[in-house]
Short mmCIF file of C-alpha atoms in Angstrom, two decimals:
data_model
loop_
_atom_site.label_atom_id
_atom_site.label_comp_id
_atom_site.label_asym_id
_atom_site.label_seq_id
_atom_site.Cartn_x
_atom_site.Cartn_y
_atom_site.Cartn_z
CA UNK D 155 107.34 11.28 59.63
CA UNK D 156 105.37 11.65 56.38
CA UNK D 157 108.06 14.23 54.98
CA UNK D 158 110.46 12.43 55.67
CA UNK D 159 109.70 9.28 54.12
CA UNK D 160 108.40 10.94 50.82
CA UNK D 161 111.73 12.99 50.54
CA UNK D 162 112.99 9.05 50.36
CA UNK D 163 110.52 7.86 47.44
CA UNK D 164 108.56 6.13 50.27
CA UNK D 165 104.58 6.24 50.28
CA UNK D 166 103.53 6.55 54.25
CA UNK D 167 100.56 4.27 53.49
CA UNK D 168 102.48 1.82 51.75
CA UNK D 169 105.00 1.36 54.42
CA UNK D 170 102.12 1.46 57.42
CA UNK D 171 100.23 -1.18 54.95
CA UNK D 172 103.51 -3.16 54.69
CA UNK D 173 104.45 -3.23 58.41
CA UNK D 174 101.44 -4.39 59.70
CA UNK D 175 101.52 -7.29 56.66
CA UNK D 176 104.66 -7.97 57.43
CA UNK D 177 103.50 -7.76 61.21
CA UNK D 178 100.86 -10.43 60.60
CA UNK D 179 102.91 -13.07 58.82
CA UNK D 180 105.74 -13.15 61.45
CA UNK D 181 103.15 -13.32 64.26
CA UNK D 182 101.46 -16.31 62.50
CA UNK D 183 105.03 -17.68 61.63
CA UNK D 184 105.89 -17.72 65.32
CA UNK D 185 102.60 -19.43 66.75
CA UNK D 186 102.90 -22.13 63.82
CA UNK D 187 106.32 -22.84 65.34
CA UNK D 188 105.34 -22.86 68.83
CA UNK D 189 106.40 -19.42 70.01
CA UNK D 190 103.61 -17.54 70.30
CA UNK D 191 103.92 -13.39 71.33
CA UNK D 192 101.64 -10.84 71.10
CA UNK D 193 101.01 -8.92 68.35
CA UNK D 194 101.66 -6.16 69.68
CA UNK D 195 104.67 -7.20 70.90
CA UNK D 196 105.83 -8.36 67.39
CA UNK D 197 104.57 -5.36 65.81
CA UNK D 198 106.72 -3.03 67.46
CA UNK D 199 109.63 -4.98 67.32
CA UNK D 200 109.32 -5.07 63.21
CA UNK D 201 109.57 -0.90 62.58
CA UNK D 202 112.57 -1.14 62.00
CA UNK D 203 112.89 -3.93 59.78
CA UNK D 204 110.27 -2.22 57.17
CA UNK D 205 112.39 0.49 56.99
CA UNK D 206 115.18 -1.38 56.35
CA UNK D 207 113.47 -3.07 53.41
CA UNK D 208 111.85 0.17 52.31
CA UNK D 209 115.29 1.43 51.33
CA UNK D 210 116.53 3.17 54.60
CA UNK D 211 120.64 1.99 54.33
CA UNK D 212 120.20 2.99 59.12
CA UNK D 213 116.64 2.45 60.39
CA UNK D 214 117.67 3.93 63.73
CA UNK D 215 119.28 6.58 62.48
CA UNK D 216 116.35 8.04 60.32
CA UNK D 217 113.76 7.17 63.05
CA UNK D 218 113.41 6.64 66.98
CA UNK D 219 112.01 4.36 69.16
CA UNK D 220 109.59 7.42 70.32
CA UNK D 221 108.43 7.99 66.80
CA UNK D 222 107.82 4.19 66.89
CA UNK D 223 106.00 4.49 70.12
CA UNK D 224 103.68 7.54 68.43
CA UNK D 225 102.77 5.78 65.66
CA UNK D 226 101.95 3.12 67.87
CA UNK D 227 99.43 4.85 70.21
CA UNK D 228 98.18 6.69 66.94
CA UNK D 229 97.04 2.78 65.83
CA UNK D 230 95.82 2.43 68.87
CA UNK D 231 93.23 4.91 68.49
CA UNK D 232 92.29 4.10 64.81
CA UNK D 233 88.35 4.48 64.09
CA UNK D 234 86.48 1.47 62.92
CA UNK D 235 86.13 0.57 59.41
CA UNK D 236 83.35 3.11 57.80
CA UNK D 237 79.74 1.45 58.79
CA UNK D 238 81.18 -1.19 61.14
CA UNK D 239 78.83 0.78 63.89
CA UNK D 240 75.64 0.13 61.66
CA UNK D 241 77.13 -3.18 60.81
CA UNK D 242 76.66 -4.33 64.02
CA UNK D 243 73.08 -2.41 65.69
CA UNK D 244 71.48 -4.33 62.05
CA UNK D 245 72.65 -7.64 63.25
CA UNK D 246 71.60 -7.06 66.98
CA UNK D 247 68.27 -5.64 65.98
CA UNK D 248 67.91 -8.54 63.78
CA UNK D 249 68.47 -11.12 67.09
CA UNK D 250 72.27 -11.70 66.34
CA UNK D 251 74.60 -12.19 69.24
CA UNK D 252 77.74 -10.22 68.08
CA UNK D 253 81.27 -11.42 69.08
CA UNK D 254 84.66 -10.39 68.25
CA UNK D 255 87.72 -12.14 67.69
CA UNK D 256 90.93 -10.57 67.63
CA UNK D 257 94.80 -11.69 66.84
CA UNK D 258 95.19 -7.72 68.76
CA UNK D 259 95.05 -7.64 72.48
CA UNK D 260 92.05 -6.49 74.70
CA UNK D 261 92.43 -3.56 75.72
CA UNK D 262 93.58 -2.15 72.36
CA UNK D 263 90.59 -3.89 70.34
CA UNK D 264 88.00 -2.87 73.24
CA UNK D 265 88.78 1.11 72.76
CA UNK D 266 88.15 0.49 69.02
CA UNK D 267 84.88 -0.25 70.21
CA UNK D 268 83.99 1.79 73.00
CA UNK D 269 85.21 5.20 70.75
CA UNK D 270 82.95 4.41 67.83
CA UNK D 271 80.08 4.33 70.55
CA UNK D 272 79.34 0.29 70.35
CA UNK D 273 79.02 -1.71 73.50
CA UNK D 274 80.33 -4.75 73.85
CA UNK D 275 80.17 -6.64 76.90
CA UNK D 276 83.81 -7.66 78.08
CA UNK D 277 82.72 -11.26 77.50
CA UNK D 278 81.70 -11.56 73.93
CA UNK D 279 85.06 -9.98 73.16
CA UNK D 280 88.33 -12.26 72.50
CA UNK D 281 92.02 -12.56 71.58
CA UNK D 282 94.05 -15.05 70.25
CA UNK D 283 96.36 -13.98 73.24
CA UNK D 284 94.17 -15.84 75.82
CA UNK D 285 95.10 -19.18 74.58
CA UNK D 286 98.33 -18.54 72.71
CA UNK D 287 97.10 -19.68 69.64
CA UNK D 288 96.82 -17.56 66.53
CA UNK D 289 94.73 -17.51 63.57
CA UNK D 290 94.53 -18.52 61.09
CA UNK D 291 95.13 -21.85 62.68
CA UNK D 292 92.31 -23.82 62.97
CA UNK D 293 92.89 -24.20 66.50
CA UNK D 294 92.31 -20.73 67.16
CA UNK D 295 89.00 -20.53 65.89
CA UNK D 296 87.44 -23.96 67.11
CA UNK D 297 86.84 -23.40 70.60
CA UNK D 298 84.26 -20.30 69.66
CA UNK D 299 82.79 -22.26 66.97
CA UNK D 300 82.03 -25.28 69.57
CA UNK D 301 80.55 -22.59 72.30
CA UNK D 302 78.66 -21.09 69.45
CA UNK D 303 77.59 -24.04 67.58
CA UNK D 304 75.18 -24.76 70.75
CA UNK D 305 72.70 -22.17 69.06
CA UNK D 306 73.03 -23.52 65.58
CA UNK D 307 75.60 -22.92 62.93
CA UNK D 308 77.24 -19.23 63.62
CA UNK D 309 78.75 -16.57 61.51
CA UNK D 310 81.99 -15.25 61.04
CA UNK D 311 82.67 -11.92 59.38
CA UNK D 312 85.61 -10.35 58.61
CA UNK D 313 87.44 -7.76 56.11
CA UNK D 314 90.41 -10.23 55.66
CA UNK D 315 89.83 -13.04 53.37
CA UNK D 316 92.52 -15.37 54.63
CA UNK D 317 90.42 -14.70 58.35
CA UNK D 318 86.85 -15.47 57.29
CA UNK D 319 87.71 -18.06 54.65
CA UNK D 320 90.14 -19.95 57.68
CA UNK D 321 86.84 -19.51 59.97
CA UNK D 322 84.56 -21.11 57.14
CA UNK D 323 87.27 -23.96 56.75
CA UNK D 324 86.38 -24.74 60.58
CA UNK D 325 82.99 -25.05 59.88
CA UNK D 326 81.57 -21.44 60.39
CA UNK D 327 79.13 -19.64 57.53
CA UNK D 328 81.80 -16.63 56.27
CA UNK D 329 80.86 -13.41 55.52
CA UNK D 330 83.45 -11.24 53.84
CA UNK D 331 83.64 -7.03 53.12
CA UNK D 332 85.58 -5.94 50.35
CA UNK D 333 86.28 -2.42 52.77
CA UNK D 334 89.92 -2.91 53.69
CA UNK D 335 90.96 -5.22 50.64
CA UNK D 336 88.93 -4.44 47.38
CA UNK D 337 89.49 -7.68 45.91
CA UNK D 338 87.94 -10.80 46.91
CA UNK D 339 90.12 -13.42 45.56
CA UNK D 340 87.48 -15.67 45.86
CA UNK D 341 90.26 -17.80 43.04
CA UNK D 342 92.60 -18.56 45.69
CA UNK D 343 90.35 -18.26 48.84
CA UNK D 344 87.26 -19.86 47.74
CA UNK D 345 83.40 -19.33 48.12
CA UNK D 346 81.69 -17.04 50.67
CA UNK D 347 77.88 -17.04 52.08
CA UNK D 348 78.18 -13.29 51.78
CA UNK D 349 80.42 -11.12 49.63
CA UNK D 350 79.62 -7.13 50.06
CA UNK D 351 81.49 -4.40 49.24
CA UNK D 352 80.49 -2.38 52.65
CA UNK D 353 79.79 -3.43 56.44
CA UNK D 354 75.96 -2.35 56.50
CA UNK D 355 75.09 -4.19 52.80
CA UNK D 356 77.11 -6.93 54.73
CA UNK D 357 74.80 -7.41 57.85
CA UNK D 358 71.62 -7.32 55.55
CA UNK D 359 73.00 -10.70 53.24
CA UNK D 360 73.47 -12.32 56.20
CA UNK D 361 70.20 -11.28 58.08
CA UNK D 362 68.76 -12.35 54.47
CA UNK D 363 70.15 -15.94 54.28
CA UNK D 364 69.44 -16.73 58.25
#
């Protein structure tokens, strides 16, 4: 669809960034209320609406629901984040127990993994889904910080502020990469552990301060 939407004035990154923002804050709105979905479920449903907003007078005219459904399984089988691979062998070599913690659903989440070569058991990996709960409530985040807090106080790390600096606010140690975001916005989300600008430089400050 890339032609398409620049022959309307409309940057395809922009509007992929935008939908899943827009994604994100209507999946958080609906937990907070009480009626949780996935977010996959709410993702799809929103293609539409972005277009609308993006300047498109009929959505459903311009695009189908099976270019929605491509762009879909093309999300599906993003790579990881550049060194998230490295990230994560420095932190195991260094004695770490690494989790995940996802708002996506498993199966989605877990390919992420397994294509970028990393294994990770079926057990340290969970969604917000399981409980019907999602972050950044503080409910979301406090059952793994009570299972964890058995071995001392754990780490969370994440390239979304408002994630890690919701995780800290629980009571974990927060470790934030600049990858995805650029800027911190440490004014409005407050002080981090660990601030680094990529994944690997991020597994080394924390290995450091532990």
């Amino acid at each position: 669809m890339g032609d398409k939407l620049r022959a309307e004035g409309i940057k395809p990154r922009l509007l992929g960034y935008t939908w899943i923002d827009a994604t994100e804050r209507e999946y958080t709105y609906m937990s907070l209320s009480g009626n949780y979905k996935p977010f996959s479920v709410v993702f799809q449903a929103m293609f539409f609406r972005m277009l609308w907003q993006a300047g498109i007078s009929e959505p459903r005219q311009f695009a189908t629901d099976e270019d929605v459904q491509f762009l879909i399984d093309a999300h599906d089988k993003e790579p990881m984040r550049p060194g998230a691979a490295e990230c994560i062998s420095k932190l195991r070599d260094a004695g770490f127990t690494v989790w995940a913690f996802t708002a996506g659903d498993l199966k989605r989440v877990g390919g992420y993994f397994k294509s970028a070569g990393v294994d990770l058991p079926s057990e340290n990996l969970l969604s917000c889904d399981t409980r019907g709960v999602g972050k950044p409530s503080p409910e979301a985040y406090r059952p793994l910080l009570e299972q964890l807090q058995k071995h001392g106080q754990p780490w969370f790390a994440a390239a979304h502020m408002w994630d890690v600096s919701a995780a800290r606010r629980t009571g974990f140690k927060g470790a934030y990469c600049t990858v995805f975001e650029k800027e911190p916005l440490l004014e409005l989300f407050g002080d981090m552990e660990v601030v680094a600008d990529t994944l690997p430089e991020m597994a080394d400050k924390i290995i450091s301060m532990s």
